[in-house]
């Protein structure tokens, strides 16, 4: 089980801020493929992953990164702080 | 070093009182960012953030600035939640021996906060809401560091 969290328009498009996901995905990219196959709202949110960023256990990461040992995956658009 | 991520307003003048004192710093730089209305129709700005990661990401950026410019002290305050036009949204302050280090470190902090601190801005207007898109120039600004 892994916690998946969504922010900004990714959260709005998927329609929830957080969920627990049963997955055997090896990498972030594999998890995205699994989620996108679920329902149209996931497919819409993940349609262009170049427009998204990912954090693993609250550290910015990459879509090729392995998920072994990771507890929390976050998907969000490029940040707009400052 | 002090990091504050808060929804409450802050008073930049009060925050800076005593900042860097007793450190032998010869230069103190502060920057305060205000909510700006580019469209002329904005009613409010809503800032979402990633609790936990926000504090960690800002601490990492601030620690890097402290080490790289040998800062005497460093302060970052960043708000989240609903803000109105003209309100202070964030501030940074740096204290260093000399002004070049204090100015550079403040610019570095600002550049990194823009695209590495997990905040997302949403503009609220009379016809609805829209997420503020990240600018390529903000990402490019990191290459100078």
Coordinates of N, CA and C in Angstrom, one line a residue, chain B:
Chain B
X1 N 18.5 30.8 11.8 CA 17.7 30.6 10.7 C 16.2 30.3 11.2
X2 N 15.3 31.0 10.5 CA 13.9 30.7 10.9 C 13.0 30.6 9.6
X3 N 12.2 29.6 9.6 CA 11.3 29.3 8.5 C 9.9 29.3 9.1
X4 N 9.0 30.1 8.5 CA 7.6 30.1 8.9 C 6.7 29.9 7.7
X5 N 5.8 28.9 7.7 CA 4.8 28.7 6.7 C 3.5 28.8 7.4
X6 N 2.7 29.9 7.0 CA 1.5 30.2 7.8 C 0.5 30.9 7.0
X7 N -0.8 30.8 7.5 CA -1.9 31.4 6.8 C -2.0 32.9 7.3
X8 N -1.6 33.1 8.5 CA -1.8 34.4 9.1 C -0.9 35.5 8.5
X9 N -1.4 36.7 8.4 CA -0.6 37.8 7.9 C 0.6 38.0 8.8
X10 N 1.6 38.7 8.3 CA 2.8 39.0 9.1 C 3.1 40.5 8.9
X11 N 3.9 41.0 9.8 CA 4.3 42.4 9.8 C 5.8 42.4 9.5
X12 N 6.2 42.8 8.3 CA 7.6 42.7 7.9 C 8.5 43.5 8.8
X13 N 8.1 44.6 9.2 CA 8.9 45.5 10.1 C 9.1 44.8 11.4
X14 N 8.1 44.2 12.0 CA 8.2 43.6 13.3 C 9.1 42.3 13.2
X15 N 8.9 41.6 12.0 CA 9.7 40.4 11.9 C 11.2 40.7 11.8
X16 N 11.6 41.9 11.3 CA 13.0 42.2 11.1 C 13.6 42.8 12.3
X17 N 12.8 43.2 13.3 CA 13.4 43.8 14.5 C 14.3 42.8 15.2
X18 N 15.5 43.2 15.4 CA 16.5 42.3 16.1 C 17.1 41.2 15.2
X19 N 16.6 41.2 13.9 CA 17.2 40.1 13.0 C 18.6 40.4 12.8
X20 N 19.5 39.4 12.9 CA 20.9 39.5 12.7 C 21.7 40.2 13.8
X21 N 21.0 40.7 14.8 CA 21.7 41.4 15.9 C 22.6 40.4 16.7
X22 N 23.8 40.9 17.1 CA 24.7 40.0 17.9 C 25.4 39.0 17.0
X23 N 25.4 39.2 15.7 CA 26.1 38.2 14.8 C 27.3 38.9 14.2
X24 N 27.5 40.2 14.4 CA 28.6 40.9 13.7 C 28.3 41.0 12.2
X25 N 27.1 40.9 11.8 CA 26.8 41.1 10.4 C 26.9 42.6 10.0
X26 N 27.4 42.9 8.8 CA 27.5 44.3 8.4 C 26.4 44.6 7.3
X27 N 25.6 43.6 6.9 CA 24.6 43.9 5.9 C 23.4 43.1 6.1
X28 N 22.3 43.7 5.9 CA 21.0 43.1 6.1 C 20.1 43.4 5.0
X29 N 19.6 42.4 4.2 CA 18.8 42.6 3.1 C 17.4 41.9 3.4
X30 N 16.3 42.7 3.0 CA 15.0 42.1 3.2 C 14.3 42.2 1.8
X31 N 13.4 41.3 1.5 CA 12.6 41.3 0.4 C 11.2 40.9 0.8
X32 N 10.2 41.7 0.5 CA 8.8 41.3 0.8 C 8.0 41.2 -0.5
X33 N 7.4 40.1 -0.8 CA 6.5 40.0 -2.0 C 5.1 40.2 -1.7
X34 N 4.4 41.0 -2.5 CA 3.0 41.4 -2.3 C 2.2 40.7 -3.4
X35 N 0.9 40.5 -3.1 CA 0.0 39.9 -4.1 C -0.3 40.9 -5.2
X36 N 0.0 40.6 -6.4 CA -0.1 41.5 -7.5 C -1.3 41.1 -8.4
X37 N -2.0 42.0 -9.0 CA -3.1 41.7 -9.8 C -2.7 42.1 -11.3
X38 N -2.3 41.1 -12.1 CA -1.9 41.4 -13.4 C -3.1 41.6 -14.4
X39 N -4.2 41.0 -14.1 CA -5.4 41.1 -15.0 C -6.2 42.3 -14.7
X40 N -6.1 42.9 -13.5 CA -6.9 44.0 -13.1 C -8.3 43.6 -12.7
X41 N -8.5 42.3 -12.6 CA -9.8 41.7 -12.3 C -9.8 40.7 -11.1
X42 N -8.6 40.6 -10.5 CA -8.4 39.6 -9.5 C -9.1 40.0 -8.2
X43 N -9.9 39.1 -7.6 CA -10.5 39.4 -6.3 C -9.7 38.9 -5.2
X44 N -9.0 37.7 -5.4 CA -8.2 37.1 -4.4 C -7.2 36.1 -5.0
X45 N -6.2 35.8 -4.2 CA -5.3 34.8 -4.6 C -5.3 33.7 -3.6
X46 N -5.5 32.4 -4.1 CA -5.6 31.3 -3.1 C -4.3 30.5 -3.3
X47 N -3.5 30.3 -2.2 CA -2.3 29.5 -2.3 C -2.5 28.2 -1.6
X48 N -2.3 27.1 -2.4 CA -2.3 25.8 -1.8 C -0.8 25.4 -1.6
X49 N -0.6 24.5 -0.6 CA 0.8 24.1 -0.4 C 0.7 22.6 0.1
X50 N 1.9 22.0 0.2 CA 2.1 20.6 0.6 C 2.6 20.6 2.0
X51 N 1.8 20.5 3.0 CA 2.2 20.6 4.4 C 3.3 19.5 4.6
X52 N 4.3 19.9 5.3 CA 5.4 18.9 5.5 C 6.5 19.1 4.5
X53 N 6.2 18.9 3.2 CA 7.2 19.1 2.2 C 7.6 20.6 2.1
X54 N 6.6 21.4 2.3 CA 6.9 22.9 2.1 C 8.0 23.3 3.1
X55 N 7.8 22.9 4.4 CA 8.8 23.3 5.4 C 10.2 22.7 5.1
X56 N 10.2 21.4 4.7 CA 11.4 20.7 4.4 C 12.1 21.4 3.2
X57 N 11.4 21.6 2.2 CA 12.0 22.2 0.9 C 12.6 23.6 1.2
X58 N 11.8 24.4 2.0 CA 12.3 25.8 2.3 C 13.6 25.7 3.2
X59 N 13.5 24.8 4.2 CA 14.7 24.6 5.1 C 15.9 24.2 4.3
X60 N 15.8 23.3 3.3 CA 16.9 22.9 2.5 C 17.5 24.0 1.7
X61 N 16.6 24.8 1.1 CA 17.0 26.0 0.3 C 17.8 27.0 1.2
X62 N 17.2 27.2 2.4 CA 17.8 28.2 3.3 C 19.1 27.7 3.9
X63 N 19.2 26.4 4.2 CA 20.5 25.9 4.7 C 21.6 26.0 3.6
X64 N 21.2 25.8 2.3 CA 22.2 26.0 1.3 C 22.7 27.4 1.2
X65 N 21.7 28.4 1.3 CA 22.1 29.8 1.3 C 23.0 30.1 2.5
X66 N 22.6 29.6 3.6 CA 23.4 29.9 4.8 C 24.9 29.5 4.6
X67 N 25.1 28.2 4.1 CA 26.4 27.7 3.9 C 27.2 28.4 2.7
X68 N 26.5 28.6 1.6 CA 27.1 29.1 0.4 C 27.6 30.6 0.6
X69 N 26.8 31.4 1.3 CA 27.2 32.8 1.5 C 27.6 33.1 2.9
X70 N 27.9 32.1 3.7 CA 28.3 32.2 5.1 C 27.4 33.2 5.8
X71 N 26.1 33.1 5.7 CA 25.2 34.0 6.3 C 25.2 34.0 7.8
X72 N 25.0 35.1 8.4 CA 24.9 35.2 9.9 C 23.6 34.7 10.3
X73 N 22.6 35.0 9.5 CA 21.2 34.6 9.8 C 20.3 34.7 8.5
X74 N 19.2 34.0 8.5 CA 18.3 33.9 7.4 C 16.9 33.7 7.9
X75 N 16.0 34.4 7.2 CA 14.6 34.3 7.6 C 13.7 34.1 6.4
X76 N 12.8 33.1 6.4 CA 11.8 33.0 5.3 C 10.5 32.8 5.9
X77 N 9.5 33.7 5.4 CA 8.1 33.5 5.8 C 7.3 33.4 4.5
X78 N 6.5 32.4 4.4 CA 5.7 32.2 3.2 C 4.2 31.9 3.7
X79 N 3.3 32.6 3.1 CA 1.9 32.4 3.5 C 1.2 31.4 2.6
X80 N 0.1 30.9 3.0 CA -0.8 30.0 2.2 C -2.2 30.4 2.5
X81 N -3.2 29.9 1.8 CA -4.6 30.3 2.0 C -5.0 31.4 1.1
X82 N -6.1 32.1 1.5 CA -6.7 33.1 0.6 C -6.1 34.5 1.0
X83 N -5.6 35.2 0.0 CA -4.9 36.5 0.2 C -5.6 37.5 -0.8
X84 N -5.6 38.8 -0.4 CA -6.2 39.8 -1.2 C -5.0 40.6 -1.9
X85 N -5.4 41.3 -2.9 CA -4.4 42.1 -3.7 C -3.7 43.1 -2.7
X86 N -2.4 43.2 -2.8 CA -1.6 44.1 -2.0 C -1.1 43.6 -0.7
X87 N -1.6 42.4 -0.3 CA -1.2 41.8 1.0 C 0.2 41.2 0.8
X88 N 1.0 41.3 1.9 CA 2.3 40.6 1.8 C 2.1 39.1 1.7
X89 N 2.8 38.4 0.8 CA 2.6 37.0 0.6 C 3.8 36.2 1.2
X90 N 5.0 36.8 1.1 CA 6.1 36.2 1.6 C 7.2 37.2 1.9
X91 N 8.2 36.8 2.7 CA 9.4 37.6 2.8 C 10.6 36.8 3.1
X92 N 11.8 37.3 2.7 CA 13.0 36.7 3.0 C 13.9 37.8 3.6
X93 N 14.8 37.4 4.5 CA 15.8 38.3 5.1 C 17.1 37.6 5.2
X94 N 18.2 38.3 4.9 CA 19.5 37.7 5.0 C 20.4 38.6 5.7
X95 N 21.3 38.1 6.6 CA 22.3 38.9 7.3 C 23.6 38.3 7.0
X96 N 24.6 39.2 6.5 CA 25.9 38.7 6.2 C 26.9 39.7 6.5
X97 N 28.2 39.4 6.5 CA 29.3 40.3 6.7 C 29.2 41.5 5.8
X98 N 29.0 41.2 4.5 CA 29.1 42.2 3.4 C 27.8 42.1 2.6
X99 N 27.5 43.3 1.9 CA 26.2 43.4 1.2 C 26.1 42.5 0.0
X100 N 27.2 42.2 -0.7 CA 27.1 41.4 -1.9 C 26.6 40.0 -1.5
X101 N 27.0 39.4 -0.5 CA 26.6 38.1 0.0 C 25.1 38.2 0.4
X102 N 24.7 39.2 1.1 CA 23.3 39.4 1.6 C 22.4 39.5 0.4
X103 N 22.7 40.3 -0.6 CA 21.9 40.5 -1.7 C 21.8 39.2 -2.6
X104 N 22.9 38.6 -2.8 CA 23.0 37.4 -3.7 C 22.2 36.3 -3.0
X105 N 22.4 36.1 -1.7 CA 21.7 35.0 -1.0 C 20.2 35.3 -1.0
X106 N 19.7 36.5 -0.9 CA 18.3 36.8 -1.0 C 17.7 36.5 -2.4
X107 N 18.5 36.8 -3.4 CA 18.1 36.5 -4.8 C 18.0 35.0 -5.0
X108 N 19.0 34.3 -4.5 CA 19.0 32.9 -4.6 C 17.8 32.3 -3.9
X109 N 17.5 32.7 -2.7 CA 16.3 32.2 -2.0 C 15.0 32.5 -2.8
X110 N 14.9 33.7 -3.3 CA 13.7 34.0 -4.1 C 13.6 33.1 -5.3
X111 N 14.7 33.0 -6.1 CA 14.6 32.1 -7.3 C 14.2 30.7 -7.0
X112 N 14.8 30.2 -5.9 CA 14.4 28.8 -5.5 C 13.0 28.6 -4.9
X113 N 12.6 29.6 -4.2 CA 11.2 29.6 -3.6 C 10.2 29.6 -4.7
X114 N 10.5 30.3 -5.8 CA 9.5 30.4 -6.9 C 9.2 29.0 -7.5
X115 N 10.2 28.2 -7.7 CA 10.0 26.9 -8.4 C 10.4 25.7 -7.7
X116 N 10.8 25.8 -6.5 CA 11.2 24.5 -5.7 C 10.4 24.4 -4.4
X117 N 9.7 25.4 -4.0 CA 8.9 25.3 -2.8 C 7.4 24.9 -3.2
X118 N 6.9 23.9 -2.7 CA 5.6 23.4 -3.2 C 4.4 24.2 -2.8
X119 N 4.3 25.3 -3.6 CA 3.1 26.2 -3.5 C 2.5 26.3 -4.9
X120 N 1.2 26.4 -4.9 CA 0.5 26.6 -6.2 C -0.5 27.8 -6.0
X121 N -0.4 28.7 -6.9 CA -1.3 29.9 -6.9 C -2.5 29.8 -7.8
X122 N -3.6 30.2 -7.2 CA -4.9 30.2 -8.0 C -5.5 31.6 -7.9
X123 N -5.8 32.2 -9.1 CA -6.4 33.5 -9.1 C -7.9 33.3 -9.1
X124 N -8.5 34.2 -8.2 CA -10.0 34.1 -8.1 C -10.5 35.5 -8.7
X125 N -11.3 35.4 -9.7 CA -11.8 36.6 -10.4 C -13.4 36.5 -10.5
X126 N -14.0 37.5 -11.1 CA -15.4 37.6 -11.2 C -16.0 36.4 -12.0
X127 N -15.2 35.9 -13.0 CA -15.7 34.9 -13.9 C -15.3 33.5 -13.5
X128 N -14.6 33.3 -12.4 CA -14.2 32.0 -12.0 C -12.7 32.0 -11.5
X129 N -12.1 30.9 -11.5 CA -10.8 30.7 -11.0 C -9.8 30.2 -12.0
X130 N -8.5 30.5 -11.9 CA -7.6 29.9 -12.8 C -6.2 29.7 -12.1
X131 N -5.6 28.5 -12.3 CA -4.3 28.2 -11.8 C -3.3 29.1 -12.5
X132 N -2.4 29.6 -11.7 CA -1.2 30.4 -12.3 C -0.2 29.4 -12.9
X133 N 0.1 29.5 -14.1 CA 1.1 28.6 -14.8 C 2.5 29.0 -14.4
X134 N 3.4 28.0 -14.2 CA 4.8 28.3 -13.9 C 5.4 28.9 -15.2
X135 N 6.3 29.9 -15.0 CA 7.0 30.5 -16.1 C 8.3 29.8 -16.4
X136 N 8.6 29.6 -17.7 CA 9.9 29.0 -18.1 C 11.0 29.9 -17.6
X137 N 10.8 31.2 -17.5 CA 11.9 32.1 -17.1 C 12.2 31.9 -15.6
X138 N 11.2 31.4 -14.8 CA 11.5 31.1 -13.4 C 12.4 29.9 -13.3
X139 N 12.2 28.9 -14.1 CA 13.0 27.7 -14.1 C 14.4 28.0 -14.6
X140 N 14.5 28.9 -15.7 CA 15.7 29.3 -16.3 C 16.6 30.1 -15.2
X141 N 15.9 30.8 -14.3 CA 16.6 31.6 -13.4 C 17.5 30.8 -12.4
X142 N 17.1 29.5 -12.3 CA 17.9 28.6 -11.4 C 19.3 28.3 -12.0
X143 N 19.4 28.4 -13.3 CA 20.7 28.0 -13.9 C 21.8 28.9 -13.6
X144 N 21.5 30.2 -13.2 CA 22.6 31.1 -12.8 C 23.2 30.8 -11.5
X145 N 22.6 29.9 -10.7 CA 23.2 29.5 -9.4 C 23.9 28.2 -9.6

